[in-house]
mmCIF file of C-alpha atoms in Angstrom:
data_model
loop_
_atom_site.group_PDB
_atom_site.id
_atom_site.type_symbol
_atom_site.label_atom_id
_atom_site.label_comp_id
_atom_site.label_asym_id
_atom_site.label_seq_id
_atom_site.Cartn_x
_atom_site.Cartn_y
_atom_site.Cartn_z
ATOM 1 C CA ASN A 237 28.782 3.235 12.484
ATOM 2 C CA GLN A 238 26.420 0.559 13.793
ATOM 3 C CA LEU A 239 25.912 -3.013 12.653
ATOM 4 C CA TYR A 240 22.490 -4.645 13.026
ATOM 5 C CA LEU A 241 22.675 -8.439 13.301
ATOM 6 C CA CYS A 242 19.186 -9.753 12.573
ATOM 7 C CA GLY A 243 18.093 -13.200 13.676
ATOM 8 C CA THR A 244 14.830 -15.090 13.838
ATOM 9 C CA ARG A 245 14.164 -14.096 17.459
ATOM 10 C CA THR A 246 16.303 -11.042 18.226
ATOM 11 C CA ILE A 247 18.226 -8.176 16.626
ATOM 12 C CA GLU A 248 21.612 -7.262 18.091
ATOM 13 C CA VAL A 249 23.227 -3.858 17.620
ATOM 14 C CA TRP A 250 27.035 -3.711 17.433
ATOM 15 C CA GLN A 251 29.001 -0.458 17.581
ATOM 16 C CA LEU A 252 32.094 0.425 15.556
ATOM 17 C CA THR A 253 34.903 0.714 18.102
ATOM 18 C CA GLY A 254 37.956 0.213 15.898
ATOM 19 C CA ALA A 255 39.324 -2.541 18.116
ATOM 20 C CA SER A 256 42.293 -4.340 16.568
ATOM 21 C CA ASP A 257 40.943 -7.877 16.979
ATOM 22 C CA PHE A 258 37.494 -7.016 15.522
ATOM 23 C CA PRO A 259 36.272 -3.454 14.806
ATOM 24 C CA PHE A 260 32.683 -4.012 16.070
ATOM 25 C CA GLN A 261 31.581 -4.790 19.624
ATOM 26 C CA PRO A 262 28.081 -5.420 21.075
ATOM 27 C CA LEU A 263 26.346 -2.232 22.197
ATOM 28 C CA VAL A 264 25.293 -2.517 25.848
ATOM 29 C CA ASN A 265 21.516 -2.679 26.544
ATOM 30 C CA SER A 266 20.596 -2.475 22.859
ATOM 31 C CA GLN A 267 19.360 -5.998 22.096
ATOM 32 C CA ILE A 268 15.936 -5.923 20.418
ATOM 33 C CA GLU A 269 13.656 -8.755 21.528
ATOM 34 C CA ARG A 270 12.068 -9.260 18.134
ATOM 35 C CA GLY A 271 13.341 -11.243 15.142
ATOM 36 C CA LEU A 272 12.660 -11.111 11.394
ATOM 37 C CA ILE A 273 10.062 -13.128 9.482
ATOM 38 C CA ALA A 274 12.522 -13.502 6.572
ATOM 39 C CA PRO A 275 16.162 -12.541 5.836
ATOM 40 C CA ASN A 276 15.230 -9.719 3.427
ATOM 41 C CA ALA A 277 12.118 -8.448 5.249
ATOM 42 C CA ILE A 278 13.914 -5.306 6.419
ATOM 43 C CA VAL A 279 14.617 -1.874 4.925
ATOM 44 C CA ALA A 280 16.362 1.319 6.039
ATOM 45 C CA GLU A 281 14.781 4.647 5.037
ATOM 46 C CA ASP A 282 14.145 8.100 6.478
ATOM 47 C CA ASN A 283 16.668 7.666 9.313
ATOM 48 C CA THR A 284 15.013 4.532 10.655
ATOM 49 C CA ILE A 285 14.692 0.798 10.050
ATOM 50 C CA ALA A 286 11.428 -0.966 9.211
ATOM 51 C CA PHE A 287 10.994 -4.733 9.293
ATOM 52 C CA ILE A 288 8.414 -7.506 9.533
ATOM 53 C CA GLY A 289 8.800 -9.244 12.863
ATOM 54 C CA ASP A 290 8.633 -12.929 13.624
ATOM 55 C CA ASP A 291 5.045 -12.291 14.836
ATOM 56 C CA LYS A 292 4.061 -11.029 11.330
ATOM 57 C CA VAL A 293 3.689 -7.435 12.512
ATOM 58 C CA VAL A 294 5.462 -4.556 10.732
ATOM 59 C CA TYR A 295 7.708 -2.561 13.061
ATOM 60 C CA ARG A 296 9.705 0.637 12.886
ATOM 61 C CA LEU A 297 12.665 1.141 15.205
ATOM 62 C CA ASP A 298 12.284 4.043 17.613
ATOM 63 C CA GLY A 299 15.827 4.103 18.936
ATOM 64 C CA TYR A 300 16.214 0.462 19.909
ATOM 65 C CA ARG A 301 12.511 -0.068 20.605
ATOM 66 C CA PRO A 302 10.319 -1.681 17.909
ATOM 67 C CA ALA A 303 7.166 0.440 17.374
ATOM 68 C CA ARG A 304 4.189 -1.087 15.543
ATOM 69 C CA MET A 305 3.604 0.340 12.038
ATOM 70 C CA SER A 306 1.042 -2.055 10.580
ATOM 71 C CA THR A 307 -2.719 -1.892 10.994
ATOM 72 C CA GLY A 308 -5.049 -4.778 11.741
ATOM 73 C CA ALA A 309 -5.985 -5.059 8.057
ATOM 74 C CA ILE A 310 -2.335 -5.216 6.964
ATOM 75 C CA GLU A 311 -1.552 -7.824 9.604
ATOM 76 C CA ARG A 312 -4.490 -9.994 8.489
ATOM 77 C CA ALA A 313 -3.203 -9.782 4.911
ATOM 78 C CA ILE A 314 0.264 -10.938 6.024
ATOM 79 C CA LEU A 315 -1.249 -13.784 8.065
ATOM 80 C CA ALA A 316 -2.932 -15.076 4.879
ATOM 81 C CA VAL A 317 0.401 -15.386 3.021
ATOM 82 C CA SER A 318 1.851 -18.886 2.570
ATOM 83 C CA ASP A 319 4.995 -19.942 4.450
ATOM 84 C CA ALA A 320 6.976 -20.151 1.201
ATOM 85 C CA SER A 321 6.094 -16.591 0.198
ATOM 86 C CA LEU A 322 6.743 -15.324 3.738
ATOM 87 C CA ALA A 323 10.247 -16.780 3.615
ATOM 88 C CA ALA A 324 10.883 -15.006 0.288
ATOM 89 C CA CYS A 325 9.602 -11.597 1.473
ATOM 90 C CA GLU A 326 11.772 -8.632 0.523
ATOM 91 C CA GLY A 327 11.662 -5.069 1.772
ATOM 92 C CA PHE A 328 12.855 -1.980 -0.093
ATOM 93 C CA ALA A 329 12.185 1.746 -0.317
ATOM 94 C CA TYR A 330 11.734 4.196 -3.172
ATOM 95 C CA THR A 331 10.757 7.807 -3.802
ATOM 96 C CA SER A 332 8.169 8.831 -6.399
ATOM 97 C CA GLY A 333 6.692 12.276 -6.941
ATOM 98 C CA GLY A 334 8.291 13.525 -3.743
ATOM 99 C CA GLN A 335 6.675 10.743 -1.705
ATOM 100 C CA LYS A 336 8.779 8.134 0.115
ATOM 101 C CA PHE A 337 7.466 4.570 0.292
ATOM 102 C CA ILE A 338 8.498 1.530 2.292
ATOM 103 C CA CYS A 339 7.468 -1.598 0.428
ATOM 104 C CA PHE A 340 7.284 -5.299 1.340
ATOM 105 C CA ARG A 341 6.713 -7.849 -1.416
ATOM 106 C CA PHE A 342 5.616 -11.455 -0.897
ATOM 107 C CA PRO A 343 6.226 -13.139 -4.290
ATOM 108 C CA ASP A 344 3.076 -14.158 -6.177
ATOM 109 C CA GLU A 345 0.794 -13.308 -3.234
ATOM 110 C CA LEU A 346 0.941 -9.774 -1.811
ATOM 111 C CA THR A 347 2.685 -6.383 -1.950
ATOM 112 C CA ILE A 348 2.089 -3.760 0.747
ATOM 113 C CA GLN A 349 3.361 -0.167 0.857
ATOM 114 C CA PHE A 350 3.620 2.479 3.558
ATOM 115 C CA ASN A 351 3.673 6.170 2.631
ATOM 116 C CA LEU A 352 6.064 7.868 5.058
ATOM 117 C CA GLY A 353 4.525 11.275 4.323
ATOM 118 C CA THR A 354 0.851 10.426 4.888
ATOM 119 C CA GLY A 355 1.275 7.506 7.288
ATOM 120 C CA LEU A 356 -1.110 5.408 5.168
ATOM 121 C CA TRP A 357 -0.807 1.833 3.905
ATOM 122 C CA ASN A 358 -1.847 0.625 0.475
ATOM 123 C CA TYR A 359 -1.708 -2.515 -1.655
ATOM 124 C CA ALA A 360 0.041 -2.691 -5.029
ATOM 125 C CA GLU A 361 -0.248 -5.379 -7.683
ATOM 126 C CA THR A 362 0.480 -5.829 -11.348
ATOM 127 C CA TYR A 363 -2.677 -6.292 -13.419
ATOM 128 C CA GLY A 364 -3.470 -9.995 -13.564
ATOM 129 C CA HIS A 365 -1.153 -10.849 -10.650
ATOM 130 C CA ALA A 366 -1.525 -10.937 -6.886
ATOM 131 C CA ASP A 367 1.723 -9.034 -6.268
ATOM 132 C CA TRP A 368 3.569 -6.080 -7.780
ATOM 133 C CA ARG A 369 5.984 -7.600 -10.296
ATOM 134 C CA LEU A 370 8.972 -5.380 -9.697
ATOM 135 C CA ILE A 371 12.613 -5.771 -8.784
ATOM 136 C CA GLY A 372 13.440 -4.905 -5.208
ATOM 137 C CA SER A 373 16.411 -6.365 -3.357
ATOM 138 C CA ALA A 374 18.778 -8.971 -4.750
ATOM 139 C CA GLY A 375 17.077 -12.295 -5.351
ATOM 140 C CA GLY A 376 13.740 -10.688 -6.200
ATOM 141 C CA TYR A 377 11.606 -11.063 -9.298
ATOM 142 C CA THR A 378 13.751 -11.841 -12.351
ATOM 143 C CA ARG A 379 12.628 -11.008 -15.855
ATOM 144 C CA ASN A 380 12.708 -13.456 -18.711
ATOM 145 C CA PHE A 381 14.793 -11.397 -21.119
ATOM 146 C CA MET A 382 13.908 -13.751 -23.966
ATOM 147 C CA THR A 383 10.269 -12.700 -23.867
ATOM 148 C CA ASP A 384 10.125 -9.455 -21.826
ATOM 149 C CA THR A 385 11.292 -6.042 -22.960
ATOM 150 C CA GLY A 386 13.791 -5.411 -20.171
ATOM 151 C CA LEU A 387 14.074 -3.136 -17.170
ATOM 152 C CA VAL A 388 11.505 -0.413 -16.594
ATOM 153 C CA ALA A 389 11.282 2.612 -14.292
ATOM 154 C CA LEU A 390 8.506 4.459 -12.503
ATOM 155 C CA ASP A 391 7.258 7.452 -14.496
ATOM 156 C CA GLU A 392 4.892 10.014 -12.961
ATOM 157 C CA GLY A 393 3.687 10.973 -16.445
ATOM 158 C CA LEU A 394 2.333 7.505 -17.304
ATOM 159 C CA ASN A 395 -0.961 5.962 -16.252
ATOM 160 C CA THR A 396 -0.276 2.488 -17.634
ATOM 161 C CA ASP A 397 1.875 -0.440 -16.492
ATOM 162 C CA GLU A 398 4.399 -1.303 -19.242
ATOM 163 C CA GLY A 399 1.771 -0.251 -21.757
ATOM 164 C CA GLY A 400 -0.875 -2.441 -20.104
ATOM 165 C CA THR A 401 -3.755 -1.777 -17.756
ATOM 166 C CA MET A 402 -3.118 -0.031 -14.447
ATOM 167 C CA ILE A 403 -5.964 0.106 -11.934
ATOM 168 C CA ARG A 404 -5.949 2.821 -9.274
ATOM 169 C CA LYS A 405 -8.345 2.157 -6.437
ATOM 170 C CA ALA A 406 -9.309 3.563 -3.032
ATOM 171 C CA VAL A 407 -11.552 1.854 -0.479
ATOM 172 C CA SER A 408 -13.165 3.692 2.431
ATOM 173 C CA ALA A 409 -13.240 2.458 5.990
ATOM 174 C CA PRO A 410 -16.608 0.840 6.836
ATOM 175 C CA GLY A 411 -19.163 3.212 8.295
ATOM 176 C CA ASP A 412 -20.317 2.570 11.840
ATOM 177 C CA ALA A 413 -23.313 3.815 13.828
ATOM 178 C CA ASN A 414 -23.368 1.288 16.683
ATOM 179 C CA GLY A 415 -25.199 -1.287 14.594
ATOM 180 C CA ARG A 416 -27.885 1.058 13.245
ATOM 181 C CA LEU A 417 -28.823 1.000 9.575
ATOM 182 C CA MET A 418 -27.072 3.675 7.487
ATOM 183 C CA THR A 419 -28.416 4.865 4.127
ATOM 184 C CA VAL A 420 -25.949 6.365 1.650
ATOM 185 C CA ASP A 421 -28.014 8.733 -0.503
ATOM 186 C CA ARG A 422 -25.220 10.225 -2.621
ATOM 187 C CA VAL A 423 -21.482 9.926 -3.206
ATOM 188 C CA PHE A 424 -19.541 12.875 -4.653
ATOM 189 C CA LEU A 425 -16.046 12.528 -6.086
ATOM 190 C CA ASP A 426 -13.954 15.684 -6.258
ATOM 191 C CA ALA A 427 -11.017 15.020 -8.591
ATOM 192 C CA GLU A 428 -9.106 16.671 -11.399
ATOM 193 C CA ALA A 429 -11.489 16.696 -14.351
ATOM 194 C CA GLY A 430 -11.093 17.198 -18.080
ATOM 195 C CA ARG A 431 -7.765 15.330 -18.242
ATOM 196 C CA ALA A 432 -8.674 12.652 -20.771
ATOM 197 C CA ALA A 433 -6.785 12.358 -24.047
ATOM 198 C CA MET A 434 -8.341 14.122 -27.034
ATOM 199 C CA GLY A 435 -11.445 12.294 -28.210
ATOM 200 C CA GLU A 436 -11.611 10.039 -25.152
ATOM 201 C CA THR A 437 -13.446 10.184 -21.851
ATOM 202 C CA SER A 438 -12.085 9.652 -18.353
ATOM 203 C CA ASN A 439 -14.315 7.164 -16.537
ATOM 204 C CA VAL A 440 -14.325 6.311 -12.834
ATOM 205 C CA MET A 441 -16.160 3.442 -11.164
ATOM 206 C CA MET A 442 -17.890 3.161 -7.782
ATOM 207 C CA ARG A 443 -18.868 -0.001 -5.924
ATOM 208 C CA PHE A 444 -20.841 -0.258 -2.686
ATOM 209 C CA ALA A 445 -20.720 -2.922 0.022
ATOM 210 C CA PRO A 446 -23.499 -2.725 2.653
ATOM 211 C CA ASP A 447 -21.570 -4.959 5.065
ATOM 212 C CA GLY A 448 -18.030 -3.900 4.152
ATOM 213 C CA GLU A 449 -17.459 -7.209 2.333
ATOM 214 C CA THR A 450 -20.149 -7.976 -0.252
ATOM 215 C CA TRP A 451 -19.578 -5.719 -3.257
ATOM 216 C CA GLY A 452 -22.241 -4.710 -5.727
ATOM 217 C CA ASN A 453 -21.742 -3.909 -9.396
ATOM 218 C CA ASN A 454 -19.500 -1.133 -10.706
ATOM 219 C CA ARG A 455 -21.374 2.074 -11.530
ATOM 220 C CA VAL A 456 -19.484 4.197 -14.071
ATOM 221 C CA ARG A 457 -19.321 7.996 -14.207
ATOM 222 C CA SER A 458 -17.288 10.393 -16.362
ATOM 223 C CA LEU A 459 -14.757 12.978 -15.221
ATOM 224 C CA GLY A 460 -15.232 14.796 -18.492
ATOM 225 C CA LEU A 461 -13.749 15.053 -21.933
ATOM 226 C CA THR A 462 -10.584 17.065 -22.546
ATOM 227 C CA GLY A 463 -11.050 20.554 -21.107
ATOM 228 C CA GLU A 464 -14.284 19.844 -19.210
ATOM 229 C CA TYR A 465 -12.787 21.030 -15.946
ATOM 230 C CA ARG A 466 -16.098 21.425 -14.091
ATOM 231 C CA ALA A 467 -17.171 17.798 -14.393
ATOM 232 C CA ARG A 468 -18.028 16.112 -11.089
ATOM 233 C CA ALA A 469 -18.771 12.417 -10.609
ATOM 234 C CA THR A 470 -21.942 11.863 -8.569
ATOM 235 C CA TRP A 471 -23.737 8.639 -7.639
ATOM 236 C CA ARG A 472 -27.285 8.712 -6.202
ATOM 237 C CA GLY A 473 -29.297 6.063 -4.380
ATOM 238 C CA VAL A 474 -26.129 4.220 -3.440
ATOM 239 C CA GLY A 475 -27.489 1.775 -0.847
ATOM 240 C CA CYS A 476 -27.850 0.999 2.845
ATOM 241 C CA GLY A 477 -26.265 -1.264 5.420
ATOM 242 C CA THR A 478 -24.794 -1.487 8.901
ATOM 243 C CA ARG A 479 -21.186 -1.214 7.644
ATOM 244 C CA PRO A 480 -21.474 0.761 4.379
ATOM 245 C CA THR A 481 -18.224 0.864 2.394
ATOM 246 C CA VAL A 482 -17.417 2.676 -0.842
ATOM 247 C CA GLU A 483 -14.754 1.821 -3.431
ATOM 248 C CA ILE A 484 -13.616 4.275 -6.132
ATOM 249 C CA SER A 485 -11.440 3.048 -9.019
ATOM 250 C CA THR A 486 -10.355 3.683 -12.600
ATOM 251 C CA SER A 487 -8.520 1.715 -15.266
ATOM 252 C CA ASP A 488 -8.497 4.439 -17.932
ATOM 253 C CA ASP A 489 -5.333 6.157 -19.159
ATOM 254 C CA PHE A 490 -5.636 9.662 -17.678
ATOM 255 C CA ARG A 491 -4.217 11.676 -14.800
ATOM 256 C CA PHE A 492 -6.287 10.687 -11.741
ATOM 257 C CA VAL A 493 -5.858 12.958 -8.717
ATOM 258 C CA VAL A 494 -8.520 12.757 -5.984
ATOM 259 C CA ALA A 495 -9.185 15.715 -3.688
ATOM 260 C CA SER A 496 -12.025 14.186 -1.659
ATOM 261 C CA VAL A 497 -14.867 11.680 -1.608
ATOM 262 C CA ILE A 498 -18.006 12.904 0.177
ATOM 263 C CA CYS A 499 -20.954 10.726 1.193
ATOM 264 C CA ASP A 500 -24.440 11.919 2.200
ATOM 265 C CA VAL A 501 -25.539 9.464 4.907
ATOM 266 C CA GLU A 502 -28.722 9.103 6.939
ATOM 267 C CA VAL A 503 -28.659 7.071 10.137
ATOM 268 C CA GLY A 504 -31.725 5.088 11.129
ATOM 269 C CA ALA A 505 -33.344 5.001 14.554
ATOM 270 C CA ASP A 506 -32.263 2.565 17.268
#
């Protein structure tokens, strides 16, 4: 029974009163001193409202108070988006595998997601594109029905994107030891193993960045053939740096569920 009127600098909340001249009236002391970055950059889910503010920060309403949702990394990604894509941003929510996601898509440049269950952000993109090419709110990405196959739906049983490549990737936070050199001796990946299709192998890749930015080459390991449930991916002699960062990814068509990633690290002297 409330109406949220969203502007570029403020959000006003109006209450349903049933008055004869106009059924809504402004709610006293409820004006939110933060506007929207774009008309569609707002979504309601899980009994709250999330939006991207005019300062390019993602907020979640706590009552009538905007609480910051985004991290520094997410905010830097939004700051890098062009003005045209910012203006076309659209927010929407969906549920997949029991997990609820709030999603903001900047056409052709960026798609960010927030998992309401874990409280973690992630990026999503269609292979070969900078954004996730999906339909959200009205006015979003429109298919060319002359050349494309039509509408599609999320399917927990598939590991491909419309029959094409789907890359699943996780990047660690950079290690920190107050500027001291850190040596990563080994990386262990604990994940479901032996899930590849018959006659195929399930490969995962690891990359290492000593400074959190400069990535080395992919090093491939197997999670086993069909039925090899004890397989464990291990990388040795990974590298050293002052901000060591590890990336795990796969582009193969198999069920990829990660339990943990463990690193053996030695810290050098001051």
